């Protein structure tokens, strides 16, 4: 969802390339339907979404040469389930079988690539792919990532692992795209991961400067170009079918002008590519809701061009994306290989760096990650429950319904105008409502499966962690399920009279434990019964104004644990230095909040908005105003004090409170250190891999173009030390000075750009946000062993809920420290693992929706480390699944699948694209033993013994 500007060039190539062949244009009809953005999903379905699929289905059935690609699945699934007639469904099945109606990407949404998490990208793809495979027996093999704001190197890896043969992107830096066009470098083979081999190579097509929309400029008309159906109307479609801005119809009087306009654009595009095949997207946002008008005008236009192809030098044909890529593949050219560099950040003009959305709508970003974490925990727990209690009292259909609702909500918000924060306020409210309603449903499920004060570890590692409960009494004693006292602390009262109770929990992998909390009205200090419960040591600083910043380093207060000595400056309330005790290295370090004051007047210069960050005035800031009662900004730092070696003492946990902000303010946390990092930063791509971000100078807008997305982790380092931050939600991050890392935490903006005002996209976000960062300091070797696990543990913290006791003891499931259990769920899709058998069921009309499959478990496992990152932890790991999963049940059979489960890997033969250094990779499954190499993600169907199910 964004404005696209088209420019025509009169200086175009001739119509003949190589071997005197005419240019072959593949006209790909499509409709770009944002799952959100300006209008809610319900509004979009009503205004145009349902009509797109109804009219396209009817029009394709009328002529055998017509084509259409369906990209995002959420709208299609809503249409299929609630609008489509039996006749429409039969027509779609036939069109899909003929290859004329093609599903592209196949996920629920076209996900954002900058601020989405790996877990959620995989989830939304799996949710869409499962539906398509169960319903039609199809497996998408191409992407159409035309609108995400920049391109991650993780996305092509995931698409390759899902079985895709080619990947398509569009939004990359304007100046880079211009260079690639000029040098015919828009197509290449991408190797997104530096550790994976040929299994993740994928041919990538970058759209040219016209992007995914048909050029709208016509020299003979002021209307919307090749969109004869006009522009969609909200809230209701017009009853007479006449929409605004409908282009002139194609008649004998206009056909020649249309033909020359279309041909000239095709020739211009052809000059930017190596073959004589041109991808010509026909469609744009909210198009094809009246497909009869569209096709009835394009049909005679294409016929006219082909009848005059010798003179015009161009042939045209309706095409699916697979037909275009097959033509490219058959050209048998040798392509450049691109390594693991991504295309982030993204800029459209010299002063339009799309780096603001990394921090837009912090609350939504946090709730989306919280929902994802809760879903992961509920999936693993339900799977354990089904295996252990197949006839248990929790109704399986009810439980699966709760899980599917949260799967849908988490998938939906991954849309590139969802978690990005670039939607209108009512759409942001819609996402939050869907997430919170589904989370409440899953909380009911958790309570039904387990009963007590239960703490559940959703990770397949043994953990020692501190959980936080809000309680109303200051004196509490905590006991485990064996009646033994548990270390706990109470932090003094909040303004509402409640207290924080911190409990140290020890849990095995995928294990839950019961805890009993006993409260007392009076202190039990000195009593043998609860002498081990004590009030948390807490240091309160007086409120300081920024004018005190000149008096530093005179009164330092030490705070120590087994890993660190932190020195706090009592004159400024700020951190002064950290000493990493195991290595006796001290790093000078300060933290403070700064504000960027954004310009909101388009007449006064570049603006900041939902999408764009344009750095303006900067000032140091510690509170809203000198006389204000409440703090605008605060930091709470928890320094874990260890009990033996149990607690992760290297983890400094910081929680911030920010807001409400003044209008046109963007707030950062700036951490300044004595590290000599030369402004080089490392940030993660989607929580999967770390990317080196050297500071780059640009002709203009250098500050904003050196901001990058941090989904889970970022760090700076020098020869001696590395400073790591891991986050509970996405932020923007930068290193603008030596030894410095700044994290953008919150934004509140308004501007007078007519387009933003018209669509209510000005980000007047008055919320108070409370994000969390964990900080670590140490040598490169020490921190490289930790930060992947720390980021994963922050994402998947123990889950807590309460009820009466019932359940039996649960055995733990523990993986080696370099492997992570990415997924352990019961998808419920009802299809045969054998593709031929499944297709025969579909073609024979078997109702596959009658009963979900509760016996098939989907398990994904991921190696956390890159090749060479650590001497030991980067090695391949061999595990015996039968042994690892014995705490859950007896594994009877397992089969390896593609990333989203729809392919048996033994039958998955992806296209091999020629590069100068072709490489090979093969994987063989021997019994229940699996070897997992650095950065691999392996997906399996697991079947447990019938005595378990």
mmCIF file of N, CA and C in Angstrom, residues 829-924:
data_model
loop_
_atom_site.group_PDB
_atom_site.id
_atom_site.type_symbol
_atom_site.label_atom_id
_atom_site.label_comp_id
_atom_site.label_asym_id
_atom_site.label_seq_id
_atom_site.Cartn_x
_atom_site.Cartn_y
_atom_site.Cartn_z
ATOM 1 N N UNK A 829 -4.357 -30.243 9.103
ATOM 2 C CA UNK A 829 -4.722 -30.398 7.690
ATOM 3 C C UNK A 829 -4.911 -31.880 7.369
ATOM 4 N N UNK A 830 -5.913 -32.144 6.562
ATOM 5 C CA UNK A 830 -6.241 -33.532 6.243
ATOM 6 C C UNK A 830 -5.834 -33.822 4.797
ATOM 7 N N UNK A 831 -4.586 -34.211 4.620
ATOM 8 C CA UNK A 831 -4.135 -34.628 3.294
ATOM 9 C C UNK A 831 -3.141 -35.773 3.431
ATOM 10 N N UNK A 832 -3.084 -36.583 2.401
ATOM 11 C CA UNK A 832 -2.135 -37.687 2.400
ATOM 12 C C UNK A 832 -0.731 -37.156 2.168
ATOM 13 N N UNK A 833 0.241 -37.762 2.860
ATOM 14 C CA UNK A 833 1.633 -37.381 2.628
ATOM 15 C C UNK A 833 2.098 -37.785 1.237
ATOM 16 N N UNK A 834 1.410 -38.732 0.643
ATOM 17 C CA UNK A 834 1.731 -39.170 -0.712
ATOM 18 C C UNK A 834 0.992 -38.280 -1.698
ATOM 19 N N UNK A 835 1.747 -37.562 -2.521
ATOM 20 C CA UNK A 835 1.141 -36.562 -3.406
ATOM 21 C C UNK A 835 0.162 -37.193 -4.392
ATOM 22 N N UNK A 836 0.532 -38.320 -4.980
ATOM 23 C CA UNK A 836 -0.355 -38.966 -5.959
ATOM 24 C C UNK A 836 -1.660 -39.405 -5.319
ATOM 25 N N UNK A 837 -1.557 -39.945 -4.111
ATOM 26 C CA UNK A 837 -2.767 -40.367 -3.400
ATOM 27 C C UNK A 837 -3.641 -39.158 -3.088
ATOM 28 N N UNK A 838 -3.003 -38.079 -2.653
ATOM 29 C CA UNK A 838 -3.764 -36.874 -2.313
ATOM 30 C C UNK A 838 -4.485 -36.315 -3.538
ATOM 31 N N UNK A 839 -3.804 -36.263 -4.683
ATOM 32 C CA UNK A 839 -4.436 -35.761 -5.902
ATOM 33 C C UNK A 839 -5.607 -36.644 -6.327
ATOM 34 N N UNK A 840 -5.469 -37.940 -6.153
ATOM 35 C CA UNK A 840 -6.571 -38.837 -6.525
ATOM 36 C C UNK A 840 -7.782 -38.610 -5.625
ATOM 37 N N UNK A 841 -7.531 -38.297 -4.361
ATOM 38 C CA UNK A 841 -8.638 -37.981 -3.457
ATOM 39 C C UNK A 841 -9.346 -36.711 -3.926
ATOM 40 N N UNK A 842 -8.560 -35.699 -4.289
ATOM 41 C CA UNK A 842 -9.155 -34.432 -4.725
ATOM 42 C C UNK A 842 -9.982 -34.633 -5.986
ATOM 43 N N UNK A 843 -9.412 -35.348 -6.959
ATOM 44 C CA UNK A 843 -10.088 -35.521 -8.237
ATOM 45 C C UNK A 843 -11.307 -36.429 -8.137
ATOM 46 N N UNK A 844 -11.337 -37.260 -7.084
ATOM 47 C CA UNK A 844 -12.504 -38.131 -6.905
ATOM 48 C C UNK A 844 -13.576 -37.478 -6.045
ATOM 49 N N UNK A 845 -13.289 -36.229 -5.600
ATOM 50 C CA UNK A 845 -14.293 -35.483 -4.859
ATOM 51 C C UNK A 845 -14.394 -35.840 -3.391
ATOM 52 N N UNK A 846 -13.347 -36.455 -2.804
ATOM 53 C CA UNK A 846 -13.369 -36.793 -1.385
ATOM 54 C C UNK A 846 -13.381 -35.508 -0.564
ATOM 55 N N UNK A 847 -14.258 -35.442 0.439
ATOM 56 C CA UNK A 847 -14.343 -34.256 1.295
ATOM 57 C C UNK A 847 -13.234 -34.300 2.329
ATOM 58 N N UNK A 848 -12.169 -33.525 2.079
ATOM 59 C CA UNK A 848 -11.007 -33.557 2.961
ATOM 60 C C UNK A 848 -11.210 -32.680 4.195
ATOM 61 N N UNK A 849 -12.283 -31.911 4.238
ATOM 62 C CA UNK A 849 -12.507 -31.022 5.380
ATOM 63 C C UNK A 849 -13.337 -31.691 6.471
ATOM 64 N N UNK A 850 -13.691 -32.941 6.267
ATOM 65 C CA UNK A 850 -14.624 -33.566 7.201
ATOM 66 C C UNK A 850 -14.023 -33.768 8.582
ATOM 67 N N UNK A 851 -12.780 -34.153 8.682
ATOM 68 C CA UNK A 851 -12.172 -34.454 9.976
ATOM 69 C C UNK A 851 -10.692 -34.078 9.951
ATOM 70 N N UNK A 852 -10.256 -33.145 10.798
ATOM 71 C CA UNK A 852 -8.826 -32.814 10.845
ATOM 72 C C UNK A 852 -7.989 -34.023 11.238
ATOM 73 N N UNK A 853 -6.746 -34.014 10.807
ATOM 74 C CA UNK A 853 -5.803 -35.078 11.158
ATOM 75 C C UNK A 853 -5.110 -34.691 12.463
ATOM 76 N N UNK A 854 -5.455 -35.384 13.545
ATOM 77 C CA UNK A 854 -4.868 -35.086 14.848
ATOM 78 C C UNK A 854 -3.662 -35.960 15.162
ATOM 79 N N UNK A 855 -3.333 -36.889 14.277
ATOM 80 C CA UNK A 855 -2.244 -37.809 14.559
ATOM 81 C C UNK A 855 -0.903 -37.395 13.997
ATOM 82 N N UNK A 856 -0.896 -36.407 13.094
ATOM 83 C CA UNK A 856 0.348 -36.005 12.438
ATOM 84 C C UNK A 856 0.904 -34.758 13.124
ATOM 85 N N UNK A 857 2.127 -34.867 13.602
ATOM 86 C CA UNK A 857 2.792 -33.773 14.298
ATOM 87 C C UNK A 857 3.821 -33.139 13.368
ATOM 88 N N UNK A 858 3.777 -31.820 13.252
ATOM 89 C CA UNK A 858 4.776 -31.099 12.456
ATOM 90 C C UNK A 858 5.873 -30.618 13.404
ATOM 91 N N UNK A 859 7.092 -31.016 13.108
ATOM 92 C CA UNK A 859 8.245 -30.627 13.928
ATOM 93 C C UNK A 859 9.276 -29.937 13.050
ATOM 94 N N UNK A 860 9.698 -28.748 13.468
ATOM 95 C CA UNK A 860 10.801 -28.057 12.790
ATOM 96 C C UNK A 860 11.927 -27.862 13.777
ATOM 97 N N UNK A 861 13.117 -28.013 13.285
ATOM 98 C CA UNK A 861 14.281 -27.832 14.144
ATOM 99 C C UNK A 861 15.287 -26.975 13.391
ATOM 100 N N UNK A 862 15.944 -26.069 14.116
ATOM 101 C CA UNK A 862 16.835 -25.102 13.480
ATOM 102 C C UNK A 862 18.169 -25.077 14.201
ATOM 103 N N UNK A 863 19.234 -25.039 13.420
ATOM 104 C CA UNK A 863 20.590 -24.840 13.956
ATOM 105 C C UNK A 863 20.801 -23.335 14.103
ATOM 106 N N UNK A 864 21.142 -22.889 15.305
ATOM 107 C CA UNK A 864 21.214 -21.458 15.590
ATOM 108 C C UNK A 864 22.470 -20.781 15.065
ATOM 109 N N UNK A 865 23.509 -21.542 14.764
ATOM 110 C CA UNK A 865 24.821 -20.942 14.519
ATOM 111 C C UNK A 865 25.202 -20.967 13.050
ATOM 112 N N UNK A 866 26.004 -19.952 12.669
ATOM 113 C CA UNK A 866 26.594 -19.904 11.332
ATOM 114 C C UNK A 866 27.839 -20.777 11.279
ATOM 115 N N UNK A 867 28.225 -21.144 10.081
ATOM 116 C CA UNK A 867 29.504 -21.824 9.895
ATOM 117 C C UNK A 867 30.634 -20.953 10.444
ATOM 118 N N UNK A 868 31.501 -21.547 11.278
ATOM 119 C CA UNK A 868 32.674 -20.838 11.767
ATOM 120 C C UNK A 868 32.423 -19.817 12.842
ATOM 121 N N UNK A 869 31.200 -19.668 13.302
ATOM 122 C CA UNK A 869 30.916 -18.658 14.313
ATOM 123 C C UNK A 869 31.477 -19.040 15.678
ATOM 124 N N UNK A 870 31.465 -20.335 15.994
ATOM 125 C CA UNK A 870 31.979 -20.817 17.273
ATOM 126 C C UNK A 870 32.697 -22.148 17.035
ATOM 127 N N UNK A 871 33.850 -22.359 17.701
ATOM 128 C CA UNK A 871 34.623 -23.586 17.446
ATOM 129 C C UNK A 871 33.827 -24.869 17.675
ATOM 130 N N UNK A 872 32.917 -24.881 18.636
ATOM 131 C CA UNK A 872 32.162 -26.091 18.947
ATOM 132 C C UNK A 872 30.708 -25.997 18.503
ATOM 133 N N UNK A 873 30.074 -24.894 18.827
ATOM 134 C CA UNK A 873 28.635 -24.795 18.591
ATOM 135 C C UNK A 873 28.273 -24.666 17.116
ATOM 136 N N UNK A 874 29.241 -24.354 16.256
ATOM 137 C CA UNK A 874 28.971 -24.257 14.816
ATOM 138 C C UNK A 874 29.090 -25.598 14.104
ATOM 139 N N UNK A 875 29.395 -26.649 14.831
ATOM 140 C CA UNK A 875 29.529 -27.958 14.189
ATOM 141 C C UNK A 875 28.152 -28.548 13.887
ATOM 142 N N UNK A 876 28.062 -29.402 12.841
ATOM 143 C CA UNK A 876 26.817 -30.134 12.622
ATOM 144 C C UNK A 876 26.499 -31.010 13.830
ATOM 145 N N UNK A 877 25.212 -31.227 14.055
ATOM 146 C CA UNK A 877 24.768 -32.009 15.204
ATOM 147 C C UNK A 877 23.906 -33.161 14.722
ATOM 148 N N UNK A 878 24.185 -34.364 15.208
ATOM 149 C CA UNK A 878 23.359 -35.527 14.898
ATOM 150 C C UNK A 878 22.525 -35.882 16.120
ATOM 151 N N UNK A 879 21.232 -35.980 15.927
ATOM 152 C CA UNK A 879 20.353 -36.356 17.032
ATOM 153 C C UNK A 879 19.465 -37.523 16.622
ATOM 154 N N UNK A 880 19.067 -38.297 17.589
ATOM 155 C CA UNK A 880 18.155 -39.419 17.404
ATOM 156 C C UNK A 880 16.779 -38.962 17.892
ATOM 157 N N UNK A 881 15.860 -38.732 16.954
ATOM 158 C CA UNK A 881 14.554 -38.216 17.339
ATOM 159 C C UNK A 881 13.797 -39.177 18.241
ATOM 160 N N UNK A 882 13.994 -40.456 18.034
ATOM 161 C CA UNK A 882 13.322 -41.438 18.884
ATOM 162 C C UNK A 882 13.745 -41.253 20.342
ATOM 163 N N UNK A 883 15.037 -40.956 20.526
ATOM 164 C CA UNK A 883 15.549 -40.769 21.876
ATOM 165 C C UNK A 883 15.157 -39.390 22.432
ATOM 166 N N UNK A 884 15.278 -38.344 21.591
ATOM 167 C CA UNK A 884 14.982 -36.988 22.057
ATOM 168 C C UNK A 884 13.527 -36.847 22.484
ATOM 169 N N UNK A 885 12.626 -37.510 21.764
ATOM 170 C CA UNK A 885 11.196 -37.340 22.009
ATOM 171 C C UNK A 885 10.602 -38.405 22.913
ATOM 172 N N UNK A 886 11.427 -39.265 23.505
ATOM 173 C CA UNK A 886 10.888 -40.360 24.323
ATOM 174 C C UNK A 886 10.145 -39.850 25.551
ATOM 175 N N UNK A 887 10.484 -38.641 26.006
ATOM 176 C CA UNK A 887 9.753 -38.059 27.136
ATOM 177 C C UNK A 887 8.326 -37.705 26.790
ATOM 178 N N UNK A 888 8.002 -37.646 25.487
ATOM 179 C CA UNK A 888 6.643 -37.336 25.037
ATOM 180 C C UNK A 888 5.891 -38.604 24.674
ATOM 181 N N UNK A 889 6.566 -39.487 23.967
ATOM 182 C CA UNK A 889 5.938 -40.726 23.531
ATOM 183 C C UNK A 889 6.877 -41.496 22.632
ATOM 184 N N UNK A 890 6.407 -42.627 22.141
ATOM 185 C CA UNK A 890 7.230 -43.480 21.277
ATOM 186 C C UNK A 890 7.041 -43.072 19.816
ATOM 187 N N UNK A 891 8.125 -42.627 19.198
ATOM 188 C CA UNK A 891 8.069 -42.235 17.788
ATOM 189 C C UNK A 891 7.993 -43.492 16.933
ATOM 190 N N UNK A 892 6.949 -43.554 16.123
ATOM 191 C CA UNK A 892 6.733 -44.723 15.273
ATOM 192 C C UNK A 892 7.291 -44.515 13.870
ATOM 193 N N UNK A 893 7.133 -43.299 13.336
ATOM 194 C CA UNK A 893 7.601 -43.018 11.971
ATOM 195 C C UNK A 893 7.848 -41.531 11.836
ATOM 196 N N UNK A 894 8.733 -41.177 10.911
ATOM 197 C CA UNK A 894 8.967 -39.772 10.601
ATOM 198 C C UNK A 894 9.328 -39.620 9.143
ATOM 199 N N UNK A 895 8.974 -38.514 8.575
ATOM 200 C CA UNK A 895 9.274 -38.231 7.170
ATOM 201 C C UNK A 895 9.684 -36.777 7.059
ATOM 202 N N UNK A 896 10.685 -36.516 6.256
ATOM 203 C CA UNK A 896 11.137 -35.134 6.095
ATOM 204 C C UNK A 896 10.317 -34.453 5.022
ATOM 205 N N UNK A 897 9.938 -33.199 5.317
ATOM 206 C CA UNK A 897 9.085 -32.429 4.427
ATOM 207 C C UNK A 897 9.736 -31.095 4.090
ATOM 208 N N UNK A 898 9.149 -30.399 3.120
ATOM 209 C CA UNK A 898 9.564 -29.022 2.825
ATOM 210 C C UNK A 898 9.196 -28.129 4.004
ATOM 211 N N UNK A 899 9.634 -26.880 3.962
ATOM 212 C CA UNK A 899 9.469 -25.983 5.102
ATOM 213 C C UNK A 899 8.024 -25.894 5.576
ATOM 214 N N UNK A 900 7.060 -25.838 4.656
ATOM 215 C CA UNK A 900 5.664 -25.691 5.052
ATOM 216 C C UNK A 900 4.916 -27.021 5.056
ATOM 217 N N UNK A 901 5.623 -28.109 4.819
ATOM 218 C CA UNK A 901 5.047 -29.433 4.992
ATOM 219 C C UNK A 901 4.414 -30.062 3.774
ATOM 220 N N UNK A 902 4.283 -29.332 2.649
ATOM 221 C CA UNK A 902 3.488 -29.849 1.543
ATOM 222 C C UNK A 902 4.265 -30.738 0.576
ATOM 223 N N UNK A 903 5.583 -30.728 0.636
ATOM 224 C CA UNK A 903 6.403 -31.577 -0.233
ATOM 225 C C UNK A 903 7.109 -32.649 0.602
ATOM 226 N N UNK A 904 7.148 -33.852 0.089
ATOM 227 C CA UNK A 904 8.100 -34.838 0.588
ATOM 228 C C UNK A 904 9.453 -34.458 -0.021
ATOM 229 N N UNK A 905 10.479 -34.235 0.812
ATOM 230 C CA UNK A 905 11.741 -33.714 0.271
ATOM 231 C C UNK A 905 12.368 -34.653 -0.748
ATOM 232 N N UNK A 906 12.065 -35.942 -0.662
ATOM 233 C CA UNK A 906 12.655 -36.881 -1.631
ATOM 234 C C UNK A 906 12.093 -36.657 -3.028
ATOM 235 N N UNK A 907 10.921 -36.014 -3.113
ATOM 236 C CA UNK A 907 10.317 -35.752 -4.429
ATOM 237 C C UNK A 907 10.459 -34.306 -4.856
ATOM 238 N N UNK A 908 11.099 -33.497 -4.022
ATOM 239 C CA UNK A 908 11.213 -32.067 -4.309
ATOM 240 C C UNK A 908 12.420 -31.819 -5.212
ATOM 241 N N UNK A 909 12.150 -31.527 -6.467
ATOM 242 C CA UNK A 909 13.203 -31.259 -7.445
ATOM 243 C C UNK A 909 13.082 -29.810 -7.919
ATOM 244 N N UNK A 910 13.775 -28.922 -7.224
ATOM 245 C CA UNK A 910 13.709 -27.519 -7.612
ATOM 246 C C UNK A 910 14.565 -27.268 -8.849
ATOM 247 N N UNK A 911 14.216 -26.215 -9.597
ATOM 248 C CA UNK A 911 14.992 -25.859 -10.777
ATOM 249 C C UNK A 911 16.424 -25.499 -10.377
ATOM 250 N N UNK A 912 17.352 -25.969 -11.147
ATOM 251 C CA UNK A 912 18.766 -25.630 -10.916
ATOM 252 C C UNK A 912 19.160 -24.556 -11.931
ATOM 253 N N UNK A 913 19.460 -23.387 -11.436
ATOM 254 C CA UNK A 913 19.819 -22.257 -12.287
ATOM 255 C C UNK A 913 21.328 -22.210 -12.447
ATOM 256 N N UNK A 914 21.772 -21.947 -13.652
ATOM 257 C CA UNK A 914 23.213 -21.958 -13.939
ATOM 258 C C UNK A 914 23.893 -20.716 -13.379
ATOM 259 N N UNK A 915 24.949 -20.944 -12.599
ATOM 260 C CA UNK A 915 25.819 -19.865 -12.146
ATOM 261 C C UNK A 915 27.249 -20.276 -12.451
ATOM 262 N N UNK A 916 28.171 -19.356 -12.270
ATOM 263 C CA UNK A 916 29.571 -19.655 -12.582
ATOM 264 C C UNK A 916 30.151 -20.701 -11.636
ATOM 265 N N UNK A 917 29.558 -20.854 -10.450
ATOM 266 C CA UNK A 917 30.087 -21.810 -9.472
ATOM 267 C C UNK A 917 28.960 -22.630 -8.858
ATOM 268 N N UNK A 918 28.282 -23.419 -9.692
ATOM 269 C CA UNK A 918 27.182 -24.243 -9.205
ATOM 270 C C UNK A 918 27.651 -25.155 -8.079
ATOM 271 N N UNK A 919 26.822 -25.292 -7.050
ATOM 272 C CA UNK A 919 27.140 -26.184 -5.931
ATOM 273 C C UNK A 919 26.000 -27.168 -5.736
ATOM 274 N N UNK A 920 26.296 -28.249 -5.065
ATOM 275 C CA UNK A 920 25.320 -29.306 -4.857
ATOM 276 C C UNK A 920 25.159 -29.571 -3.361
ATOM 277 N N UNK A 921 23.969 -29.919 -2.978
ATOM 278 C CA UNK A 921 23.705 -30.341 -1.609
ATOM 279 C C UNK A 921 22.669 -31.456 -1.655
ATOM 280 N N UNK A 922 22.890 -32.479 -0.874
ATOM 281 C CA UNK A 922 21.892 -33.538 -0.783
ATOM 282 C C UNK A 922 21.721 -33.928 0.673
ATOM 283 N N UNK A 923 20.506 -34.294 1.043
ATOM 284 C CA UNK A 923 20.198 -34.699 2.401
ATOM 285 C C UNK A 923 19.534 -36.072 2.356
ATOM 286 N N UNK A 924 19.993 -36.938 3.211
ATOM 287 C CA UNK A 924 19.421 -38.271 3.294
ATOM 288 C C UNK A 924 18.963 -38.524 4.719
#
